[in-house]
Amino acid sequence: MGLGLRALNRFAGLALIDRLGLRKPAEKALYHGARLGFRGAGSLARGLGATQKLLKPARLARGSSSGLFDLTPTEEQAMLRDAAASFARETLRSAAAAADAAGAAPLEVLAGINELGIAAMSIPEAFSGVGSERSAVTQVLIHEALAYGDMGLAVAGLAPSAVSTALVLWGDEAQQSAYLPAFAGEHAPVAALAVNEPQPLFDPLKPQLRARCTAEGFVLDGVKSLVPRADQAELLIVAAALDDGAPQPRPALFLVEAAGAKLRYAAEPAMGLRAASTMRVEFDAVKLPSAALLGGGDPTIYRDCIRLARLGWCALAVGTAQAALDHVIPYVNERVAFGEPISHRQSVAFAVADIAIELEGMRLATWRAASRAEQGLDFARATAIARRLCADKGMRIGSDAVQLLGGHGFVKEHPVERWYRDLRAAAVMEGVVLI
């Protein structure tokens, strides 16, 4: 698969392709080649893995490091990013406006994201996946590429892979055996990582949803908010404060099968991410078995989950901000006022330059934090820096893009108003995505 994708990638990069007017067919070939490659590898892995019975959890190896500070994507990472970017341009971008208006993602678009094999890349071969190495940087690149098409659709499509990634990272052998094979298949279940709660100044490290210990397991009481496609989800990973008799409850993650939990749902449309169909979920004395606790309730695992989710949101913000910049530059060059393009005005040119500068800072900070996470190094500080940059500068980029388009920035004829709304999510959303 690697050799085939490498050949396609080199072919798509030839200058001759542009001269012959074959750029779009070449990009489609790269995208379909990557998709079919992952399908084939996944089928092979399923055939071999069917006879395996694990006695311990399967984990992916950590990414290797040369010891040099180099964030240049490898050739394989570049190929995967290009395949995701091609899908984002061809499919997500064209479906974004209608999905935003409808408040729901088209099923064929979600199926297309699943066919990219993003979840399978993070699942070990023992569970029918194609993963061999843990690569947070690769996931960041893919999140960024999909958000370039549309953040709301990307969130709706990536939410299930957050659950499978959490199971790979922290699930025990029984939890992995029960759920992971389904996520590696062609029809992955709808799932979500539910962390947000409907309260002001929400602190994800102090969830208000409570998990009380009982003789049979746990009982959950509380509310989660902004959960994508919650009413369709088969499996949720829920953040809760575990009350096990200790002086202070500690945050933990729980696996909740929606079918038997009798959850209550309510639509919760937000300012942005309309295509993700965000919902509120109420847990009223929901009983869970003791096996539902993920990662043994280790607070360190919970903190890592929050940080990895924040890196996912940083990547989504970078991709959306890049889309805004790429839309603004041709607009200000083509928009004529008082006999010349508005880009000739210093105030306009400087505003565009500021967007580009801040975007590069967001991207490099996110990549650096992901690189440290991938190598097993402490990435708390790097993630905090990336989160602050992407939250603050992402919102500013969205606002500046609307300003630069003037009246056109206010109407839905141009996508910048949608990107402005979506970019604000990077500052308030927790969980949902995981790299």
CSV table of C-alpha atoms in Angstrom, one decimal:
chain,number,residue,atom,x,y,z
A,1,MET,CA,0.0,0.0,0.0
A,2,GLY,CA,2.8,2.4,0.9
A,3,LEU,CA,4.6,1.9,-2.5
A,4,GLY,CA,1.4,2.5,-4.4
A,5,LEU,CA,0.5,5.6,-2.5
A,6,ARG,CA,4.1,6.9,-2.9
A,7,ALA,CA,3.9,6.5,-6.6
A,8,LEU,CA,0.5,8.2,-6.8
A,9,ASN,CA,1.8,11.1,-4.7
A,10,ARG,CA,4.8,11.7,-6.8
A,11,PHE,CA,2.7,11.5,-10.0
A,12,ALA,CA,0.3,14.1,-8.5
A,13,GLY,CA,3.2,16.4,-7.6
A,14,LEU,CA,4.6,16.6,-11.2
A,15,ALA,CA,4.6,20.1,-12.7
A,16,LEU,CA,3.5,18.5,-16.0
A,17,ILE,CA,0.1,17.7,-14.4
A,18,ASP,CA,-0.7,21.4,-14.2
A,19,ARG,CA,0.4,22.1,-17.7
A,20,LEU,CA,-1.8,19.3,-19.0
A,21,GLY,CA,-4.8,20.5,-16.9
A,22,LEU,CA,-4.9,17.2,-15.0
A,23,ARG,CA,-4.6,18.5,-11.5
A,24,LYS,CA,-8.1,17.5,-10.3
A,25,PRO,CA,-8.0,14.0,-11.8
A,26,ALA,CA,-4.6,13.5,-10.2
A,27,GLU,CA,-5.9,14.6,-6.8
A,28,LYS,CA,-8.9,12.3,-7.1
A,29,ALA,CA,-6.7,9.4,-8.0
A,30,LEU,CA,-4.6,10.1,-4.9
A,31,TYR,CA,-7.7,10.2,-2.7
A,32,HIS,CA,-9.3,7.1,-4.1
A,33,GLY,CA,-5.9,5.3,-3.9
A,34,ALA,CA,-5.5,6.0,-0.3
A,35,ARG,CA,-9.1,5.0,0.5
A,36,LEU,CA,-8.9,1.7,-1.4
A,37,GLY,CA,-5.5,1.0,0.1
A,38,PHE,CA,-6.8,1.3,3.6
A,39,ARG,CA,-9.8,-0.8,2.7
A,40,GLY,CA,-7.6,-3.6,1.4
A,41,ALA,CA,-5.2,-3.4,4.4
A,42,GLY,CA,-8.2,-3.5,6.8
A,43,SER,CA,-9.7,-6.5,5.1
A,44,LEU,CA,-6.3,-8.3,5.3
A,45,ALA,CA,-6.0,-7.4,9.0
A,46,ARG,CA,-9.5,-8.7,9.7
A,47,GLY,CA,-8.6,-12.0,8.1
A,48,LEU,CA,-5.5,-12.5,10.2
A,49,GLY,CA,-6.8,-11.0,13.4
A,50,ALA,CA,-9.9,-13.2,13.6
A,51,THR,CA,-7.9,-16.1,15.0
A,52,GLN,CA,-6.1,-14.1,17.7
A,53,LYS,CA,-7.2,-14.0,21.3
A,54,LEU,CA,-5.5,-11.3,23.4
A,55,LEU,CA,-4.5,-11.9,27.0
A,56,LYS,CA,-3.6,-8.2,27.5
A,57,PRO,CA,-4.5,-4.9,25.9
A,58,ALA,CA,-3.1,-4.1,22.5
A,59,ARG,CA,-1.3,-0.7,22.3
A,60,LEU,CA,0.4,1.0,19.4
A,61,ALA,CA,4.1,1.7,19.6
A,62,ARG,CA,5.1,5.3,20.2
A,63,GLY,CA,6.4,7.4,17.3
A,64,SER,CA,10.2,7.4,16.9
A,65,SER,CA,12.3,10.6,17.0
A,66,SER,CA,15.6,11.6,15.4
A,67,GLY,CA,16.4,13.9,18.3
A,68,LEU,CA,16.2,16.9,16.0
A,69,PHE,CA,13.5,19.6,16.2
A,70,ASP,CA,11.9,18.9,12.8
A,71,LEU,CA,8.1,19.2,12.3
A,72,THR,CA,8.3,18.4,8.6
A,73,PRO,CA,5.7,15.7,7.8
A,74,THR,CA,7.1,12.4,6.5
A,75,GLU,CA,6.2,11.3,3.0
A,76,GLU,CA,3.5,8.9,4.3
A,77,GLN,CA,2.0,11.7,6.5
A,78,ALA,CA,2.0,14.0,3.5
A,79,MET,CA,0.2,11.4,1.4
A,80,LEU,CA,-2.5,10.9,4.1
A,81,ARG,CA,-2.9,14.6,4.6
A,82,ASP,CA,-3.3,15.1,0.8
A,83,ALA,CA,-5.9,12.4,0.5
A,84,ALA,CA,-7.9,13.9,3.4
A,85,ALA,CA,-7.5,17.4,1.9
A,86,SER,CA,-8.7,16.2,-1.5
A,87,PHE,CA,-11.8,14.7,0.1
A,88,ALA,CA,-12.4,17.9,2.0
A,89,ARG,CA,-12.2,20.1,-1.1
A,90,GLU,CA,-14.3,17.8,-3.3
A,91,THR,CA,-16.9,16.7,-0.8
A,92,LEU,CA,-17.0,18.6,2.5
A,93,ARG,CA,-16.7,22.1,1.0
A,94,SER,CA,-19.6,21.5,-1.4
A,95,ALA,CA,-21.9,20.0,1.2
A,96,ALA,CA,-21.0,22.5,4.0
A,97,ALA,CA,-23.6,25.2,3.4
A,98,ALA,CA,-26.5,22.9,3.1
A,99,ALA,CA,-25.4,20.9,6.2
A,100,ASP,CA,-25.1,24.1,8.2
A,101,ALA,CA,-28.6,25.2,7.2
A,102,ALA,CA,-30.1,21.8,7.9
A,103,GLY,CA,-28.3,21.3,11.1
A,104,ALA,CA,-27.2,17.8,10.1
A,105,ALA,CA,-24.5,16.1,8.2
A,106,PRO,CA,-25.5,14.1,5.1
A,107,LEU,CA,-25.1,10.4,5.7
A,108,GLU,CA,-23.1,9.9,2.4
A,109,VAL,CA,-20.6,12.5,3.6
A,110,LEU,CA,-20.1,10.8,7.0
A,111,ALA,CA,-19.7,7.5,5.1
A,112,GLY,CA,-17.0,9.1,3.0
A,113,ILE,CA,-15.1,10.2,6.1
A,114,ASN,CA,-15.4,6.7,7.5
A,115,GLU,CA,-14.0,5.3,4.2
A,116,LEU,CA,-10.9,7.3,4.6
A,117,GLY,CA,-9.9,4.8,7.2
A,118,ILE,CA,-9.0,7.3,9.9
A,119,ALA,CA,-10.2,5.1,12.8
A,120,ALA,CA,-8.6,2.0,11.3
A,121,MET,CA,-5.2,3.8,11.3
A,122,SER,CA,-5.3,4.0,15.1
A,123,ILE,CA,-6.6,0.5,15.8
A,124,PRO,CA,-4.0,-2.4,16.1
A,125,GLU,CA,-4.1,-5.2,13.6
A,126,ALA,CA,-5.3,-7.6,16.4
A,127,PHE,CA,-8.6,-5.8,16.2
A,128,SER,CA,-8.9,-5.6,12.5
A,129,GLY,CA,-7.3,-2.2,12.2
A,130,VAL,CA,-4.2,-1.3,10.2
A,131,GLY,CA,-2.3,0.7,12.9
A,132,SER,CA,1.2,-0.2,13.8
A,133,GLU,CA,2.5,3.0,15.4
A,134,ARG,CA,0.9,5.7,17.5
A,135,SER,CA,1.1,9.0,15.6
A,136,ALA,CA,-0.5,12.1,17.1
A,137,VAL,CA,1.1,14.3,14.4
A,138,THR,CA,-0.6,12.3,11.6
A,139,GLN,CA,-4.0,12.7,13.3
A,140,VAL,CA,-3.4,16.4,13.7
A,141,LEU,CA,-2.6,16.7,10.0
A,142,ILE,CA,-5.8,14.8,9.1
A,143,HIS,CA,-8.0,16.8,11.4
A,144,GLU,CA,-6.5,20.0,10.0
A,145,ALA,CA,-7.1,18.8,6.4
A,146,LEU,CA,-10.7,17.9,7.0
A,147,ALA,CA,-11.5,21.1,8.8
A,148,TYR,CA,-10.3,23.0,5.7
A,149,GLY,CA,-13.4,21.6,4.1
A,150,ASP,CA,-15.8,22.3,7.0
A,151,MET,CA,-15.3,22.1,10.7
A,152,GLY,CA,-18.9,21.0,11.5
A,153,LEU,CA,-18.8,18.1,9.1
A,154,ALA,CA,-15.3,17.2,10.2
A,155,VAL,CA,-16.4,17.0,13.9
A,156,ALA,CA,-19.4,14.9,13.0
A,157,GLY,CA,-17.2,12.5,11.0
A,158,LEU,CA,-14.3,12.4,13.5
A,159,ALA,CA,-16.3,11.9,16.7
A,160,PRO,CA,-16.5,8.1,16.5
A,161,SER,CA,-12.7,7.8,16.0
A,162,ALA,CA,-12.2,9.7,19.2
A,163,VAL,CA,-13.9,6.8,21.0
A,164,SER,CA,-11.9,4.1,19.2
A,165,THR,CA,-8.7,6.1,20.0
A,166,ALA,CA,-9.5,6.3,23.7
A,167,LEU,CA,-10.1,2.5,23.7
A,168,VAL,CA,-6.8,1.8,22.1
A,169,LEU,CA,-5.0,4.2,24.5
A,170,TRP,CA,-6.7,3.2,27.8
A,171,GLY,CA,-9.1,0.3,27.3
A,172,ASP,CA,-8.4,-3.1,28.9
A,173,GLU,CA,-8.4,-6.3,26.9
A,174,ALA,CA,-12.1,-6.9,27.5
A,175,GLN,CA,-13.2,-3.4,26.5
A,176,GLN,CA,-11.0,-3.5,23.4
A,177,SER,CA,-12.3,-6.9,22.4
A,178,ALA,CA,-15.9,-5.9,22.8
A,179,TYR,CA,-15.8,-2.6,20.9
A,180,LEU,CA,-12.7,-2.1,18.7
A,181,PRO,CA,-13.5,-4.6,15.9
A,182,ALA,CA,-16.7,-2.7,15.0
A,183,PHE,CA,-14.8,0.6,14.6
A,184,ALA,CA,-12.4,-0.9,12.1
A,185,GLY,CA,-15.2,-2.1,9.9
A,186,GLU,CA,-16.8,-0.4,6.9
A,187,HIS,CA,-19.8,0.7,8.9
A,188,ALA,CA,-18.4,2.1,12.2
A,189,PRO,CA,-20.9,2.7,14.9
A,190,VAL,CA,-21.9,6.3,15.8
A,191,ALA,CA,-20.1,7.2,19.0
A,192,ALA,CA,-18.9,10.3,20.9
A,193,LEU,CA,-16.6,11.5,23.7
A,194,ALA,CA,-18.9,13.5,26.0
A,195,VAL,CA,-17.1,16.0,28.2
A,196,ASN,CA,-18.9,19.4,28.0
A,197,GLU,CA,-21.6,20.4,30.5
A,198,PRO,CA,-24.2,23.2,30.4
A,199,GLN,CA,-22.8,25.5,33.0
A,200,PRO,CA,-20.9,28.8,33.0
A,201,LEU,CA,-17.1,28.6,33.3
A,202,PHE,CA,-17.1,24.9,32.9
A,203,ASP,CA,-13.9,23.2,34.1
A,204,PRO,CA,-13.4,19.8,32.4
A,205,LEU,CA,-11.2,18.7,35.3
A,206,LYS,CA,-14.1,19.2,37.7
A,207,PRO,CA,-17.2,17.6,36.0
A,208,GLN,CA,-20.5,18.0,37.8
A,209,LEU,CA,-21.9,14.8,36.4
A,210,ARG,CA,-21.5,12.3,39.3
A,211,ALA,CA,-20.6,8.6,39.2
A,212,ARG,CA,-21.5,6.9,42.5
A,213,CYS,CA,-20.0,3.5,43.3
A,214,THR,CA,-22.5,0.7,44.1
A,215,ALA,CA,-22.2,-3.0,44.7
A,216,GLU,CA,-23.0,-3.7,41.1
A,217,GLY,CA,-20.9,-0.9,39.5
A,218,PHE,CA,-21.7,2.7,39.1
A,219,VAL,CA,-24.7,5.1,38.9
A,220,LEU,CA,-24.5,8.2,36.8
A,221,ASP,CA,-26.4,11.4,37.4
A,222,GLY,CA,-26.0,14.7,35.5
A,223,VAL,CA,-26.1,16.3,32.1
A,224,LYS,CA,-23.7,16.5,29.2
A,225,SER,CA,-24.0,19.1,26.4
A,226,LEU,CA,-22.9,19.7,22.8
A,227,VAL,CA,-22.5,16.0,22.1
A,228,PRO,CA,-22.5,15.4,18.3
A,229,ARG,CA,-25.3,13.1,17.0
A,230,ALA,CA,-26.0,11.9,20.6
A,231,ASP,CA,-29.4,10.5,19.8
A,232,GLN,CA,-27.9,8.2,17.2
A,233,ALA,CA,-24.8,7.1,19.2
A,234,GLU,CA,-24.4,3.5,20.2
A,235,LEU,CA,-21.5,4.1,22.5
A,236,LEU,CA,-20.5,7.1,24.6
A,237,ILE,CA,-17.4,7.8,26.6
A,238,VAL,CA,-18.6,10.1,29.4
A,239,ALA,CA,-16.5,12.2,31.7
A,240,ALA,CA,-17.8,12.1,35.3
A,241,ALA,CA,-16.6,12.8,38.9
A,242,LEU,CA,-16.1,9.4,40.4
A,243,ASP,CA,-17.3,9.3,44.0
A,244,ASP,CA,-15.8,6.2,45.5
A,245,GLY,CA,-15.5,7.2,49.1
A,246,ALA,CA,-12.3,9.3,48.7
A,247,PRO,CA,-12.2,12.7,50.4
A,248,GLN,CA,-12.6,14.4,46.9
A,249,PRO,CA,-14.3,12.9,43.8
A,250,ARG,CA,-11.8,12.4,41.0
A,251,PRO,CA,-12.6,12.8,37.2
A,252,ALA,CA,-12.8,9.6,35.3
A,253,LEU,CA,-14.1,8.2,32.0
A,254,PHE,CA,-16.9,5.7,31.6
A,255,LEU,CA,-18.2,3.6,28.7
A,256,VAL,CA,-21.9,3.9,28.3
A,257,GLU,CA,-23.9,1.8,25.8
A,258,ALA,CA,-26.8,3.9,24.8
A,259,ALA,CA,-29.2,1.1,24.0
A,260,GLY,CA,-29.7,0.0,27.6
A,261,ALA,CA,-29.0,3.2,29.4
A,262,LYS,CA,-32.4,5.0,28.9
A,263,LEU,CA,-30.8,8.3,28.2
A,264,ARG,CA,-32.8,11.5,27.5
A,265,TYR,CA,-31.8,13.7,24.6
A,266,ALA,CA,-32.6,17.3,23.6
A,267,ALA,CA,-31.5,19.2,20.5
A,268,GLU,CA,-28.9,21.8,21.4
A,269,PRO,CA,-28.1,23.8,18.3
A,270,ALA,CA,-25.1,26.1,18.9
A,271,MET,CA,-23.7,29.2,17.2
A,272,GLY,CA,-21.3,27.1,15.2
A,273,LEU,CA,-20.7,23.4,14.3
A,274,ARG,CA,-24.3,23.3,13.1
A,275,ALA,CA,-23.6,20.3,10.8
A,276,ALA,CA,-22.4,18.3,13.8
A,277,SER,CA,-26.0,18.1,15.2
A,278,THR,CA,-25.0,18.8,18.8
A,279,MET,CA,-27.3,17.6,21.5
A,280,ARG,CA,-27.8,17.6,25.3
A,281,VAL,CA,-27.8,14.2,27.1
A,282,GLU,CA,-29.3,13.7,30.5
A,283,PHE,CA,-28.2,10.8,32.8
A,284,ASP,CA,-30.8,10.1,35.4
A,285,ALA,CA,-29.7,7.2,37.7
A,286,VAL,CA,-28.1,5.4,34.8
A,287,LYS,CA,-26.6,2.1,36.0
A,288,LEU,CA,-23.3,0.9,34.7
A,289,PRO,CA,-21.3,-2.3,35.4
A,290,SER,CA,-17.9,-2.1,37.1
A,291,ALA,CA,-16.3,-2.9,33.7
A,292,ALA,CA,-17.5,0.4,32.3
A,293,LEU,CA,-14.7,2.3,34.0
A,294,LEU,CA,-12.1,3.3,31.4
A,295,GLY,CA,-8.4,3.3,32.4
A,296,GLY,CA,-9.1,2.3,36.0
A,297,GLY,CA,-10.2,5.8,36.9
A,298,ASP,CA,-6.6,7.1,36.7
A,299,PRO,CA,-6.6,10.9,37.0
A,300,THR,CA,-3.5,11.0,34.8
A,301,ILE,CA,-5.3,9.3,32.0
A,302,TYR,CA,-8.2,11.7,32.3
A,303,ARG,CA,-5.9,14.8,32.1
A,304,ASP,CA,-4.2,13.3,29.0
A,305,CYS,CA,-7.6,12.8,27.4
A,306,ILE,CA,-8.5,16.4,27.9
A,307,ARG,CA,-5.1,17.6,26.5
A,308,LEU,CA,-5.3,15.3,23.5
A,309,ALA,CA,-8.9,16.5,22.8
A,310,ARG,CA,-7.7,20.1,23.0
A,311,LEU,CA,-5.0,19.4,20.5
A,312,GLY,CA,-7.7,18.0,18.2
A,313,TRP,CA,-9.6,21.3,18.5
A,314,CYS,CA,-6.4,23.2,17.8
A,315,ALA,CA,-5.9,21.2,14.6
A,316,LEU,CA,-9.5,21.9,13.5
A,317,ALA,CA,-9.1,25.6,14.2
A,318,VAL,CA,-5.9,25.7,12.1
A,319,GLY,CA,-7.6,24.0,9.2
A,320,THR,CA,-10.6,26.4,9.3
A,321,ALA,CA,-8.3,29.4,9.7
A,322,GLN,CA,-6.3,28.3,6.6
A,323,ALA,CA,-9.6,28.1,4.6
A,324,ALA,CA,-10.4,31.7,5.7
A,325,LEU,CA,-7.0,33.0,4.6
A,326,ASP,CA,-7.2,31.2,1.3
A,327,HIS,CA,-10.6,32.7,0.6
A,328,VAL,CA,-9.6,36.2,1.7
A,329,ILE,CA,-6.5,36.6,-0.4
A,330,PRO,CA,-8.1,36.3,-3.8
A,331,TYR,CA,-11.1,38.3,-2.6
A,332,VAL,CA,-9.1,41.4,-1.6
A,333,ASN,CA,-7.0,41.1,-4.8
A,334,GLU,CA,-10.1,41.0,-7.0
A,335,ARG,CA,-12.4,43.4,-5.1
A,336,VAL,CA,-12.0,46.9,-6.7
A,337,ALA,CA,-12.9,50.1,-4.8
A,338,PHE,CA,-12.0,53.6,-5.9
A,339,GLY,CA,-10.3,52.3,-9.1
A,340,GLU,CA,-7.9,49.8,-7.5
A,341,PRO,CA,-8.0,46.4,-5.7
A,342,ILE,CA,-8.6,46.9,-2.0
A,343,SER,CA,-5.4,44.9,-1.3
A,344,HIS,CA,-3.5,48.0,-2.4
A,345,ARG,CA,-4.6,49.7,0.9
A,346,GLN,CA,-2.1,49.2,3.7
A,347,SER,CA,-4.8,48.5,6.3
A,348,VAL,CA,-6.1,45.6,4.2
A,349,ALA,CA,-2.7,44.2,3.3
A,350,PHE,CA,-1.5,44.4,6.9
A,351,ALA,CA,-4.7,42.6,8.1
A,352,VAL,CA,-4.2,39.8,5.7
A,353,ALA,CA,-0.5,39.5,6.7
A,354,ASP,CA,-1.5,39.4,10.4
A,355,ILE,CA,-3.9,36.5,9.6
A,356,ALA,CA,-1.0,34.6,7.9
A,357,ILE,CA,1.4,35.3,10.7
A,358,GLU,CA,-1.0,34.2,13.5
A,359,LEU,CA,-2.0,31.1,11.5
A,360,GLU,CA,1.6,29.9,11.3
A,361,GLY,CA,2.0,30.4,15.0
A,362,MET,CA,-1.1,28.3,15.7
A,363,ARG,CA,0.0,25.6,13.3
A,364,LEU,CA,3.6,25.3,14.7
A,365,ALA,CA,2.4,25.3,18.3
A,366,THR,CA,-0.1,22.6,17.6
A,367,TRP,CA,2.4,20.4,15.7
A,368,ARG,CA,5.0,20.8,18.4
A,369,ALA,CA,2.5,19.7,21.2
A,370,ALA,CA,1.4,16.7,19.1
A,371,SER,CA,5.0,15.7,18.4
A,372,ARG,CA,5.7,15.7,22.2
A,373,ALA,CA,2.6,13.6,22.8
A,374,GLU,CA,3.6,11.2,20.1
A,375,GLN,CA,7.0,10.6,21.7
A,376,GLY,CA,5.7,10.1,25.2
A,377,LEU,CA,7.2,13.4,26.5
A,378,ASP,CA,5.4,15.8,28.8
A,379,PHE,CA,3.1,17.8,26.5
A,380,ALA,CA,1.0,19.7,29.1
A,381,ARG,CA,2.7,23.1,28.7
A,382,ALA,CA,2.9,22.8,24.9
A,383,THR,CA,-0.8,22.0,24.7
A,384,ALA,CA,-1.7,24.9,26.9
A,385,ILE,CA,0.2,27.3,24.6
A,386,ALA,CA,-1.4,25.8,21.5
A,387,ARG,CA,-4.8,25.9,23.0
A,388,ARG,CA,-4.5,29.6,24.0
A,389,LEU,CA,-3.1,30.6,20.6
A,390,CYS,CA,-5.8,28.7,18.7
A,391,ALA,CA,-8.6,29.9,20.9
A,392,ASP,CA,-7.6,33.6,20.8
A,393,LYS,CA,-6.1,34.0,17.4
A,394,GLY,CA,-8.6,31.6,15.7
A,395,MET,CA,-11.5,33.8,16.8
A,396,ARG,CA,-9.6,36.9,15.6
A,397,ILE,CA,-8.9,35.4,12.2
A,398,GLY,CA,-12.6,34.6,11.8
A,399,SER,CA,-13.5,38.1,12.8
A,400,ASP,CA,-10.9,39.7,10.5
A,401,ALA,CA,-12.0,37.6,7.6
A,402,VAL,CA,-15.6,38.8,8.0
A,403,GLN,CA,-14.3,42.4,8.2
A,404,LEU,CA,-12.2,42.2,5.1
A,405,LEU,CA,-15.2,41.0,3.1
A,406,GLY,CA,-17.3,43.9,4.3
A,407,GLY,CA,-21.0,43.4,3.6
A,408,HIS,CA,-20.1,40.1,1.8
A,409,GLY,CA,-18.7,38.8,5.1
A,410,PHE,CA,-22.1,39.2,6.7
A,411,VAL,CA,-24.2,37.1,4.2
A,412,LYS,CA,-24.2,33.4,3.6
A,413,GLU,CA,-23.2,33.8,-0.1
A,414,HIS,CA,-19.6,33.6,1.2
A,415,PRO,CA,-18.5,31.0,3.8
A,416,VAL,CA,-16.5,33.3,6.0
A,417,GLU,CA,-19.5,33.9,8.4
A,418,ARG,CA,-19.8,30.2,8.9
A,419,TRP,CA,-16.0,29.9,9.5
A,420,TYR,CA,-16.2,32.7,12.0
A,421,ARG,CA,-19.0,30.9,14.0
A,422,ASP,CA,-17.1,27.6,13.9
A,423,LEU,CA,-13.8,29.1,14.9
A,424,ARG,CA,-15.3,30.2,18.2
A,425,ALA,CA,-15.7,26.5,19.2
A,426,ALA,CA,-12.0,26.1,19.7
A,427,ALA,CA,-12.3,28.2,22.9
A,428,VAL,CA,-15.3,26.5,24.5
A,429,MET,CA,-15.5,22.9,23.3
A,430,GLU,CA,-14.0,20.0,25.3
A,431,GLY,CA,-13.8,16.4,24.3
A,432,VAL,CA,-15.6,15.2,21.2
A,433,VAL,CA,-12.3,14.8,19.1
A,434,LEU,CA,-9.1,13.1,20.2
A,435,ILE,CA,-5.8,12.8,18.4
